[in-house]
Amino acid sequence: MSRAVLSKWYGALMSAPRTARARARAQLTEDIKASARSQLAEVGASALSLRAVARDLGMASSAVYRYFPSRDSLLTALIVDSFSAVGEAAEAAVATSAGQPFVDRWVQLAVAIRAWAVGHPHEHALVYGSPVPGYAAPRDTVDPAARVSLAGLQVVADGIASGEVAPGPSEELPAPLAADLARLRAESAPAIPEPVLARTLLAWTALFGAISYERFGHLHGVISDGDTWFAHEMRAAAHVLAGGEG
Amino acid sequence: MSRAVLSKWYGALMSAPRTARARARAQLTEDIKASARSQLAEVGASALSLRAVARDLGMASSAVYRYFPSRDSLLTALIVDSFSAVGEAAEAAVATSAGQPFVDRWVQLAVAIRAWAVGHPHEHALVYGSPVPGYAAPRDTVDPAARVSLAGLQVVADGIASGEVAPGPSEELPAPLAADLARLRAESAPAIPEPVLARTLLAWTALFGAISYERFGHLHGVISDGDTWFAHEMRAAAHVLAGGEG
DNA sequence: TGTACATCAGTGAACGCGCGTTCACTGATGTAC
DNA sequence: TGTACATCAGTGAACGCGCGTTCACTGATGTAC
């Protein structure tokens, strides 16, 4: 789907709608997405059905096509919304923790991301679980997806600036990895030296890995108090990230 | 499905089949699973279809019911096979690395698990991705799922025994976490002190998190050489796990 | 070893269901003059 | 401000498709005597 088409479909939402028709359109677009989200919970992304959404809203199935040109475009809207929501939660945690010690900020960021996942389990599974087969994410999802990562890099950059995050032993990174990290640094995090970026990536995958591993049931019978466990692990990870002993 | 029913269906595979009929049954059971696995790759677990499998094998769709009593039981068989395969790969890595330094063994274990995931992406997604909606894993999946974790605990226990893994600072774990870890220790890892178990869990979720995060596309455009990146990160994680600086 | 009977694999039709998408249409809302 | 026209939301029927599961059946394989 082209950007032009997408912007047509979402255009009504971007600014305050002027006419009654535009207001009704914005409202129903939201209703469709809300119904689709609860579909998601019951049958999963790959079984998401436009007809079921229409039934749920009491309208003809063909009417949904006035709002989303295809099933996949509805899925794309849900994905964009999910990435935006977790990105917003992360940005809020970064903003409200400004000025606090690095380790505390990292833990708050991690806890905020996990809280979003716990509160929106199916949207979390949609964007961080197995890809939906046959669905190719369009470019429109890239920017929203990056927001949460940029929030993480911000906390680390602030930690570098305050001296709480040590540049660490100037370990020699393997050449291909050094090249990848140099590019990442140039594009997104000029203030963060490559060895720190490597530690950040480790802490980052531990963060999302811990959430998914628990959410997807692999700690069932092992960890009963997920909140406590997660906060403890993320604190430990933050110390490693700050200290550079790894 | 009851254990009795399952054992009926798999019984023919357990020991060398005696009659021609039993051999044909064992062969076709494997053929069905193989076809289902390639289905998995194309359409995903929730869209796995018995009729498509039957079509693929050139038989009537009703014939598949002589081998698997329902679609879910076929899914269960695929899940059990997948957990067994990754468990076996992990056990092999633990066995062949016996006697080597702890950090090397941990990296080899991690690399072996990732190699399985890369070689069997859809089976990895099946067992470590989002749960299949509407599917409840039966008890029969529990033991195969545990094998890979027990392999990880084995490496850590050996590291404790050799003195390479430090018991670490006797940090006070939060009470609920301490209780969970004490239970885990009693059930599966008597030789591993709780603080080390906490570090092991962090390294474990970092391991599976790193694999899933990369496999599910979240490092696209960031890391180009996944092999190098992963081995480097897991080596760092192993040092943290061994040293106890966290 | 030969025969009678029981077991089992596989067939093909059928049941009832849901899906995405298209199309010609009606009636309401918005806009240009 | 009023009117003519254009735009748009929503309908209901239809197309062609696939699904899981059941059932009565045929013919081949295995077993007990």
PDB file of N, CA and C (backbone and C1' of nucleotides) in Angstrom, chain B residues 28 35 51-61 63-64, chain C residues 10-12:
ATOM      1  N   LEU B  28       4.590 -43.189   7.519  1.00  0.00           N
ATOM      2  CA  LEU B  28       3.593 -42.193   7.136  1.00  0.00           C
ATOM      3  C   LEU B  28       3.388 -41.160   8.249  1.00  0.00           C
ATOM      4  N   SER B  35       5.440 -32.958   6.338  1.00  0.00           N
ATOM      5  CA  SER B  35       4.598 -32.080   5.526  1.00  0.00           C
ATOM      6  C   SER B  35       4.039 -30.932   6.373  1.00  0.00           C
ATOM      7  N   ARG B  51      -6.118 -30.683   5.966  1.00  0.00           N
ATOM      8  CA  ARG B  51      -6.467 -30.935   4.567  1.00  0.00           C
ATOM      9  C   ARG B  51      -5.296 -30.637   3.651  1.00  0.00           C
ATOM     10  N   ALA B  52      -4.555 -29.575   3.957  1.00  0.00           N
ATOM     11  CA  ALA B  52      -3.405 -29.233   3.122  1.00  0.00           C
ATOM     12  C   ALA B  52      -2.330 -30.311   3.240  1.00  0.00           C
ATOM     13  N   VAL B  53      -2.150 -30.823   4.454  1.00  0.00           N
ATOM     14  CA  VAL B  53      -1.189 -31.905   4.653  1.00  0.00           C
ATOM     15  C   VAL B  53      -1.605 -33.120   3.819  1.00  0.00           C
ATOM     16  N   ALA B  54      -2.882 -33.467   3.900  1.00  0.00           N
ATOM     17  CA  ALA B  54      -3.382 -34.621   3.152  1.00  0.00           C
ATOM     18  C   ALA B  54      -3.181 -34.419   1.648  1.00  0.00           C
ATOM     19  N   ARG B  55      -3.514 -33.214   1.175  1.00  0.00           N
ATOM     20  CA  ARG B  55      -3.311 -32.902  -0.240  1.00  0.00           C
ATOM     21  C   ARG B  55      -1.856 -33.104  -0.627  1.00  0.00           C
ATOM     22  N   ASP B  56      -0.988 -32.569   0.218  1.00  0.00           N
ATOM     23  CA  ASP B  56       0.445 -32.641  -0.047  1.00  0.00           C
ATOM     24  C   ASP B  56       0.905 -34.091  -0.176  1.00  0.00           C
ATOM     25  N   LEU B  57       0.326 -34.970   0.616  1.00  0.00           N
ATOM     26  CA  LEU B  57       0.739 -36.372   0.606  1.00  0.00           C
ATOM     27  C   LEU B  57      -0.106 -37.210  -0.355  1.00  0.00           C
ATOM     28  N   GLY B  58      -1.042 -36.573  -1.042  1.00  0.00           N
ATOM     29  CA  GLY B  58      -1.852 -37.290  -2.018  1.00  0.00           C
ATOM     30  C   GLY B  58      -2.830 -38.276  -1.418  1.00  0.00           C
ATOM     31  N   MET B  59      -3.301 -37.981  -0.229  1.00  0.00           N
ATOM     32  CA  MET B  59      -4.278 -38.889   0.383  1.00  0.00           C
ATOM     33  C   MET B  59      -5.557 -38.134   0.749  1.00  0.00           C
ATOM     34  N   ALA B  60      -6.594 -38.885   1.035  1.00  0.00           N
ATOM     35  CA  ALA B  60      -7.853 -38.252   1.441  1.00  0.00           C
ATOM     36  C   ALA B  60      -7.659 -37.569   2.784  1.00  0.00           C
ATOM     37  N   SER B  61      -8.324 -36.431   2.986  1.00  0.00           N
ATOM     38  CA  SER B  61      -8.123 -35.701   4.236  1.00  0.00           C
ATOM     39  C   SER B  61      -8.547 -36.545   5.434  1.00  0.00           C
ATOM     40  N   ALA B  63      -8.048 -39.600   5.856  1.00  0.00           N
ATOM     41  CA  ALA B  63      -7.043 -40.621   6.183  1.00  0.00           C
ATOM     42  C   ALA B  63      -6.082 -40.153   7.265  1.00  0.00           C
ATOM     43  N   VAL B  64      -5.855 -38.818   7.315  1.00  0.00           N
ATOM     44  CA  VAL B  64      -4.921 -38.294   8.313  1.00  0.00           C
ATOM     45  C   VAL B  64      -5.413 -38.617   9.729  1.00  0.00           C
TER      46      VAL B  64
ATOM     47  P    DG C  10      -2.615 -45.654   4.995  1.00  0.00           P
ATOM     48  O5'  DG C  10      -3.916 -45.390   4.137  1.00  0.00           O
ATOM     49  C5'  DG C  10      -4.126 -46.166   2.963  1.00  0.00           C
ATOM     50  C4'  DG C  10      -5.498 -45.861   2.438  1.00  0.00           C
ATOM     51  C3'  DG C  10      -5.778 -44.368   2.204  1.00  0.00           C
ATOM     52  O3'  DG C  10      -5.967 -44.146   0.819  1.00  0.00           O
ATOM     53  C1'  DG C  10      -7.600 -45.487   3.228  1.00  0.00           C
ATOM     54  P    DT C  11      -6.536 -42.773   0.261  1.00  0.00           P
ATOM     55  O5'  DT C  11      -8.066 -43.136   0.077  1.00  0.00           O
ATOM     56  C5'  DT C  11      -8.417 -44.281  -0.720  1.00  0.00           C
ATOM     57  C4'  DT C  11      -9.902 -44.255  -1.003  1.00  0.00           C
ATOM     58  C3'  DT C  11     -10.415 -42.922  -1.545  1.00  0.00           C
ATOM     59  O3'  DT C  11     -11.147 -43.176  -2.726  1.00  0.00           O
ATOM     60  C1'  DT C  11     -11.712 -43.611   0.336  1.00  0.00           C
ATOM     61  P    DG C  12     -11.211 -42.058  -3.854  1.00  0.00           P
ATOM     62  O5'  DG C  12     -12.654 -41.436  -3.590  1.00  0.00           O
ATOM     63  C5'  DG C  12     -13.769 -42.311  -3.605  1.00  0.00           C
ATOM     64  C4'  DG C  12     -14.967 -41.626  -3.004  1.00  0.00           C
ATOM     65  C3'  DG C  12     -15.111 -40.149  -3.409  1.00  0.00           C
ATOM     66  O3'  DG C  12     -16.498 -39.887  -3.526  1.00  0.00           O
ATOM     67  C1'  DG C  12     -15.079 -40.299  -1.093  1.00  0.00           C
TER      68       DG C  12
END
